[in-house]
XYZ file of C-alpha atoms in Angstrom:
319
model
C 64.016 99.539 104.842
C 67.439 99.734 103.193
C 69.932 97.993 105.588
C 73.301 100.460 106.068
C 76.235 98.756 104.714
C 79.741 99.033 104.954
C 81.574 100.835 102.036
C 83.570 98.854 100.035
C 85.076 100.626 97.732
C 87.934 102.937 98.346
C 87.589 106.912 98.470
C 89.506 109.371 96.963
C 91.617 111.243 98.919
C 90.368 114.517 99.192
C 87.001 116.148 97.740
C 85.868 120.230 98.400
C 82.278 120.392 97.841
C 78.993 122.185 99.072
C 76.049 120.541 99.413
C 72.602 122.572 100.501
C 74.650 125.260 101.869
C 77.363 123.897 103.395
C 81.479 123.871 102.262
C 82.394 119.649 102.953
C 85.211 117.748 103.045
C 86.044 114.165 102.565
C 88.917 112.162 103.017
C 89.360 108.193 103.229
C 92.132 108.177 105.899
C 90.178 110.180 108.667
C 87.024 108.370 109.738
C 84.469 109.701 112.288
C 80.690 109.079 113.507
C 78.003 110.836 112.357
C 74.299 110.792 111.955
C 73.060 109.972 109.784
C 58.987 125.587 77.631
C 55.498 124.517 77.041
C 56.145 121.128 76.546
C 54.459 119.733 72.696
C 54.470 116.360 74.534
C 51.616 115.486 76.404
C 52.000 113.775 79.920
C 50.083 110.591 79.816
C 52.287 108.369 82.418
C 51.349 110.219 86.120
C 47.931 108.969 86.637
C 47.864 107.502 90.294
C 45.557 105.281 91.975
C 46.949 104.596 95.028
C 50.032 104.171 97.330
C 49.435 100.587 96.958
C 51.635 101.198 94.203
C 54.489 101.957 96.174
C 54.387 99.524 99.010
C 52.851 95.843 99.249
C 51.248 96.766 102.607
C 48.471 98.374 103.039
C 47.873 101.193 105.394
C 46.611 99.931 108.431
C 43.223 102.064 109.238
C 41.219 101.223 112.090
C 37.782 100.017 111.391
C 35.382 102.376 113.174
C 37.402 104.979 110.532
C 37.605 104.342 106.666
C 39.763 107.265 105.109
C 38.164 108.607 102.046
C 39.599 106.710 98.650
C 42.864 108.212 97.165
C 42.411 110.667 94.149
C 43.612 111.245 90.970
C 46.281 113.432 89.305
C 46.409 113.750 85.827
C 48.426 116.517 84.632
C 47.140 115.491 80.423
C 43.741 116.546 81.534
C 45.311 119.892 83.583
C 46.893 121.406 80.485
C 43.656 120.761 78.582
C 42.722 123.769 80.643
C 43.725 127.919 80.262
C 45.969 128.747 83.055
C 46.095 132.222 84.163
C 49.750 134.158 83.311
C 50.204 135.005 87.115
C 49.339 131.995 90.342
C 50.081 131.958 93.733
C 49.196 129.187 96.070
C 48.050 131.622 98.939
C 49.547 130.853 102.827
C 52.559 128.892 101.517
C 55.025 129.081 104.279
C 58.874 128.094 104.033
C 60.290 125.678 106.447
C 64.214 126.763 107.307
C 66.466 123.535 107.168
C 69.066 125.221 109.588
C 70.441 124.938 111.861
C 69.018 121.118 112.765
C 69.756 119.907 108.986
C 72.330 121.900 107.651
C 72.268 119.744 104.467
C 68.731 118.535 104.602
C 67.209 120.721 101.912
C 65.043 117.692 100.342
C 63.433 116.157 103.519
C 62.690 119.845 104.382
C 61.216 120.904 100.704
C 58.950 118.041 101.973
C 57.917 119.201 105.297
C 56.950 122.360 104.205
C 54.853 120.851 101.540
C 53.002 118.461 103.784
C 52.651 121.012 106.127
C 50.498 123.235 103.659
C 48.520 120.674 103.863
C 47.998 120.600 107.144
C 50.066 116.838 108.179
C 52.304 119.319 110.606
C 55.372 116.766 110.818
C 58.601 118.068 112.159
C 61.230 118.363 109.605
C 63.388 116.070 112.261
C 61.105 113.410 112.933
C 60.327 113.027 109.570
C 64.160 112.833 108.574
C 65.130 110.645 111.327
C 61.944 108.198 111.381
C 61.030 108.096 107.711
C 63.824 108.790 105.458
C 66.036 106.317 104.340
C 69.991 107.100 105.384
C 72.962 105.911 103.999
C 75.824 107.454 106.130
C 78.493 104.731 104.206
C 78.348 105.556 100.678
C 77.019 102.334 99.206
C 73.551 103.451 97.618
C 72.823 106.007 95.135
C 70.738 108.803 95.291
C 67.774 107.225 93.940
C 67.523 104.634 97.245
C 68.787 106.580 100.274
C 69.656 110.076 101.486
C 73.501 109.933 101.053
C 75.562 111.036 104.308
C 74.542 112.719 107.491
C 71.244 115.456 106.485
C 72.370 116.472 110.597
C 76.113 117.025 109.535
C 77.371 120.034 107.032
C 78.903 117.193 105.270
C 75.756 115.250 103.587
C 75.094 115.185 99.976
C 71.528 114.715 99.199
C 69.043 112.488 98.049
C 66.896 112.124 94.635
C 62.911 112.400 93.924
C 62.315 107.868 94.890
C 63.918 109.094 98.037
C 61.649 111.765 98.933
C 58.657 109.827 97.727
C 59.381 106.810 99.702
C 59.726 109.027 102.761
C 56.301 110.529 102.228
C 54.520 107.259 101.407
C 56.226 105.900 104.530
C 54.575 108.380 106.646
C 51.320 108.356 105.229
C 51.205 104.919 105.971
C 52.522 105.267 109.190
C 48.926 107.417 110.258
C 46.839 105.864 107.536
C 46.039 108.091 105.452
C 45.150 107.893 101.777
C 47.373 110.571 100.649
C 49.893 109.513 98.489
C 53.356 111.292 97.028
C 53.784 110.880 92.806
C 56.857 111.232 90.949
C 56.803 113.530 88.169
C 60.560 113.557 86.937
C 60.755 115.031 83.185
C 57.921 117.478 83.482
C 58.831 120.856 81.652
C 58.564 123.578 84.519
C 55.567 125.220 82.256
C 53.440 121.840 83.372
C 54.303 122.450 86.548
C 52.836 125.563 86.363
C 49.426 123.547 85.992
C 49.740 121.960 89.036
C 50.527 125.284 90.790
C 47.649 126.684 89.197
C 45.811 123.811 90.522
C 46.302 124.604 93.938
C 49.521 122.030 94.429
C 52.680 123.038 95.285
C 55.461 121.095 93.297
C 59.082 120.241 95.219
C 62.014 120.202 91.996
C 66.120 119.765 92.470
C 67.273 123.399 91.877
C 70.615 124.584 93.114
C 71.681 126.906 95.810
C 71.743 130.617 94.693
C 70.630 129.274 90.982
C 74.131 128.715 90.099
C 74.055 126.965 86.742
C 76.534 124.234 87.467
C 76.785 120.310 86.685
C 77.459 117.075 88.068
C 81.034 116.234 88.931
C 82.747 112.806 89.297
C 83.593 112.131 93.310
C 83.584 108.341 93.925
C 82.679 104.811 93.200
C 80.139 103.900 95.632
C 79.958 100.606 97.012
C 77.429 99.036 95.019
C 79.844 99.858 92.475
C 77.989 102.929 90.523
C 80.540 105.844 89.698
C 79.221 108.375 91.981
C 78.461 112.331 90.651
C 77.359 114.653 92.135
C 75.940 119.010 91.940
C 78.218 120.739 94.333
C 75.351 123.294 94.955
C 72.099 120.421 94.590
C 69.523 121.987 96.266
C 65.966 121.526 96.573
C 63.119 123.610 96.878
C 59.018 124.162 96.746
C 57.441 126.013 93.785
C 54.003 127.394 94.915
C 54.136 130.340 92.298
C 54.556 131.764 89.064
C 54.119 135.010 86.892
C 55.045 134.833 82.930
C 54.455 138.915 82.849
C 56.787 139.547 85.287
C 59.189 136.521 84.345
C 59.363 134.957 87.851
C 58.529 131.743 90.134
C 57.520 132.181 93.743
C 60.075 129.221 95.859
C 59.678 128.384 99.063
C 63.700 127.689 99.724
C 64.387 126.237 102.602
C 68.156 128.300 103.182
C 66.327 131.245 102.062
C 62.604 131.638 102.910
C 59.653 132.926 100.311
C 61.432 134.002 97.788
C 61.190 135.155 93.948
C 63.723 133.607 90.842
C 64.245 134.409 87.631
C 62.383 132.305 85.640
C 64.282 131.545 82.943
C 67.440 130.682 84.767
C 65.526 128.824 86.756
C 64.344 126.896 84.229
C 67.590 126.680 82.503
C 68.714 124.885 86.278
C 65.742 122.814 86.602
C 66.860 121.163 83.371
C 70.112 120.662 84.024
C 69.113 118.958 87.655
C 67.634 116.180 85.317
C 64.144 117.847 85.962
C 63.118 115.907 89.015
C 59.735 116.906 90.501
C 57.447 115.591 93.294
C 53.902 116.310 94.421
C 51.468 114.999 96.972
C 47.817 114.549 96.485
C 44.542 113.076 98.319
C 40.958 113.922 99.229
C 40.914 117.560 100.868
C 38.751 116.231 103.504
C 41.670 114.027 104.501
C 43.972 116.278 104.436
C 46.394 116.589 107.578
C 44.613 113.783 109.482
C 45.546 110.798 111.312
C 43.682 107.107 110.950
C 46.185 104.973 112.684
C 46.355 104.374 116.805
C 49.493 104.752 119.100
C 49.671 101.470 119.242
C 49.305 100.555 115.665
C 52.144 103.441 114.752
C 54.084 101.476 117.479
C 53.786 98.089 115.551
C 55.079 99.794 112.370
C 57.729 101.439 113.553
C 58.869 98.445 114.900
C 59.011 96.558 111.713
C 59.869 99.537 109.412
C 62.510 101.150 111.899
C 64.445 98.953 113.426
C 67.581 100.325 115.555
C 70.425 100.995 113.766
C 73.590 98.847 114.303
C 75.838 101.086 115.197
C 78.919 99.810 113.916
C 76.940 100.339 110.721
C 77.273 104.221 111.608
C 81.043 104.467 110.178
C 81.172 107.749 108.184
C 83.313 108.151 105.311
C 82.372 111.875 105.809
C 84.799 114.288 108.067
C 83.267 118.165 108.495
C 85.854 120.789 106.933
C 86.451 122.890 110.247
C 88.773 125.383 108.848
């Protein structure tokens, strides 16, 4: 678990930004508390095993119940296959970050995929419990969730994040389902995995506004610090060449249709960043841990947070 730290470097003195849906400001002197196209390459590098892979502890199953072994994913042997021009994952159902996390697009994007799958976590719980926080400003984007997801002033978090979190929690109730990182896809592969029945969460932006990465800070690790004023993140569970359009599941929006090509013109420029989650259907949205054994990890993955560790460099733009 990624310990909070105090920020050490010094903040500039004024930023505007949005972030998920919400204007932001930042300031150093006023401190407050807060909570936290078909690609020619083929894909040989996202064949998973197991979530052994991402943690050195196994998940703790009891033994009168032995989840099923964890599957594969192999998107090299999915384009081998036709796809149809048009796919939609029936009974996909958006999750709405607001009003609890104004600026939690990414942790939500993964609720409502688990949640197709039947693991029902609260978008909450699984953002307060599971996700790593960094309220200070010291990690990047690829370690921790970066500000308050609670506030209108958080920034965001990258795919490890989100695939840490999920891990996390499918450890937590033992289960052999397992979240992959497929960063650098093309959007057309991801169309195999939609046409495979599995929903795909990618970095977008809000209201597809084709916009970059802008300088703000030095964080505290000392990493220059830049960041999409609109980064957003969403769930792809559609697509239709004909009629040139993806089906997202946006969490400030609901079901929803894009353009296709400008939304693959923004996926790119959001550094292409996709996540699934896999494991055996008959699995699927079920718990193989006790009370008391979630109680023991918690404990050791969770501990309370200091909080004079809680020091925000974050102050919400009331005006």
């Amino acid at each position: 678990m990624i310990k909070i730290c105090k920020l050490t470097a010094e903040i500039m003195t004024l930023v505007m930004l949005t972030s998920c849906g919400r204007i932001v400001q930042m300031t150093g002197e006023n401190v407050i508390k807060s909570q936290k196209d078909i690609s020619e390459t083929v894909i040989t590098s996202f064949v998973t095993e197991s979530v052994s892979t991402e943690s050195s502890t196994e998940p703790p199953v009891p033994s009168s119940v032995t989840a099923p072994s964890p599957v594969k994913i192999d998107i090299e042997m999915m384009m081998k296959n036709e796809i149809e021009s048009s796919f939609v994952i029936d009974n996909f159902e958006t999750v709405m970050q607001e009003p609890e996390l104004p600026t939690g697009c990414e942790i939500t994007a993964l609720t409502q995929t688990m949640n197709y799958y039947g693991f029902n976590i609260d978008k909450v719980d699984l953002c307060d419990i599971f996700m790593p926080i960094d309220y200070n400003g010291y990690y990047t984007m690829n370690e921790a969730y970066l500000g308050d997801p609670h506030a209108t002033n958080g920034f965001g978090c990258n795919a490890p994040v989100i695939v840490n979190t999920a891990n996390d929690y499918f450890e937590y109730i033992g289960s052999d389902w397992y979240a992959m990182d497929i960063t650098e896809v093309s959007l057309d592969e991801i169309f195999y995995c939609i046409a495979q029945d599995i929903p795909v969460i990618v970095w977008t932006t809000i209201d597809q506004r084709e916009t970059i990465a802008e300088y703000q800070f030095v964080l505290g690790c000392g990493e220059d610090f830049w960041f999409n004023p609109f980064q957003h993140c969403v769930t792809i569970y559609g697509y239709d060449y004909d009629r040139n359009i993806v089906n997202i599941a946006d969490p400030l929006v609901g079901n929803t249709e894009y353009d296709m090509e400008r939304f693959r013109r923004i996926y790119d420029i959001m550094g292409s960043q996709a996540v699934i989650i896999a494991g055996n259907e008959e699995s699927a949205g079920k718990i193989y841990t006790t009370e008391e054994e979630q109680k023991i990890w918690l404990e050791k993955n969770r501990p309370e947070d200091d909080e004079e560790e809680k020091e925000s460099i974050y102050i919400i733009n009331e005006e």
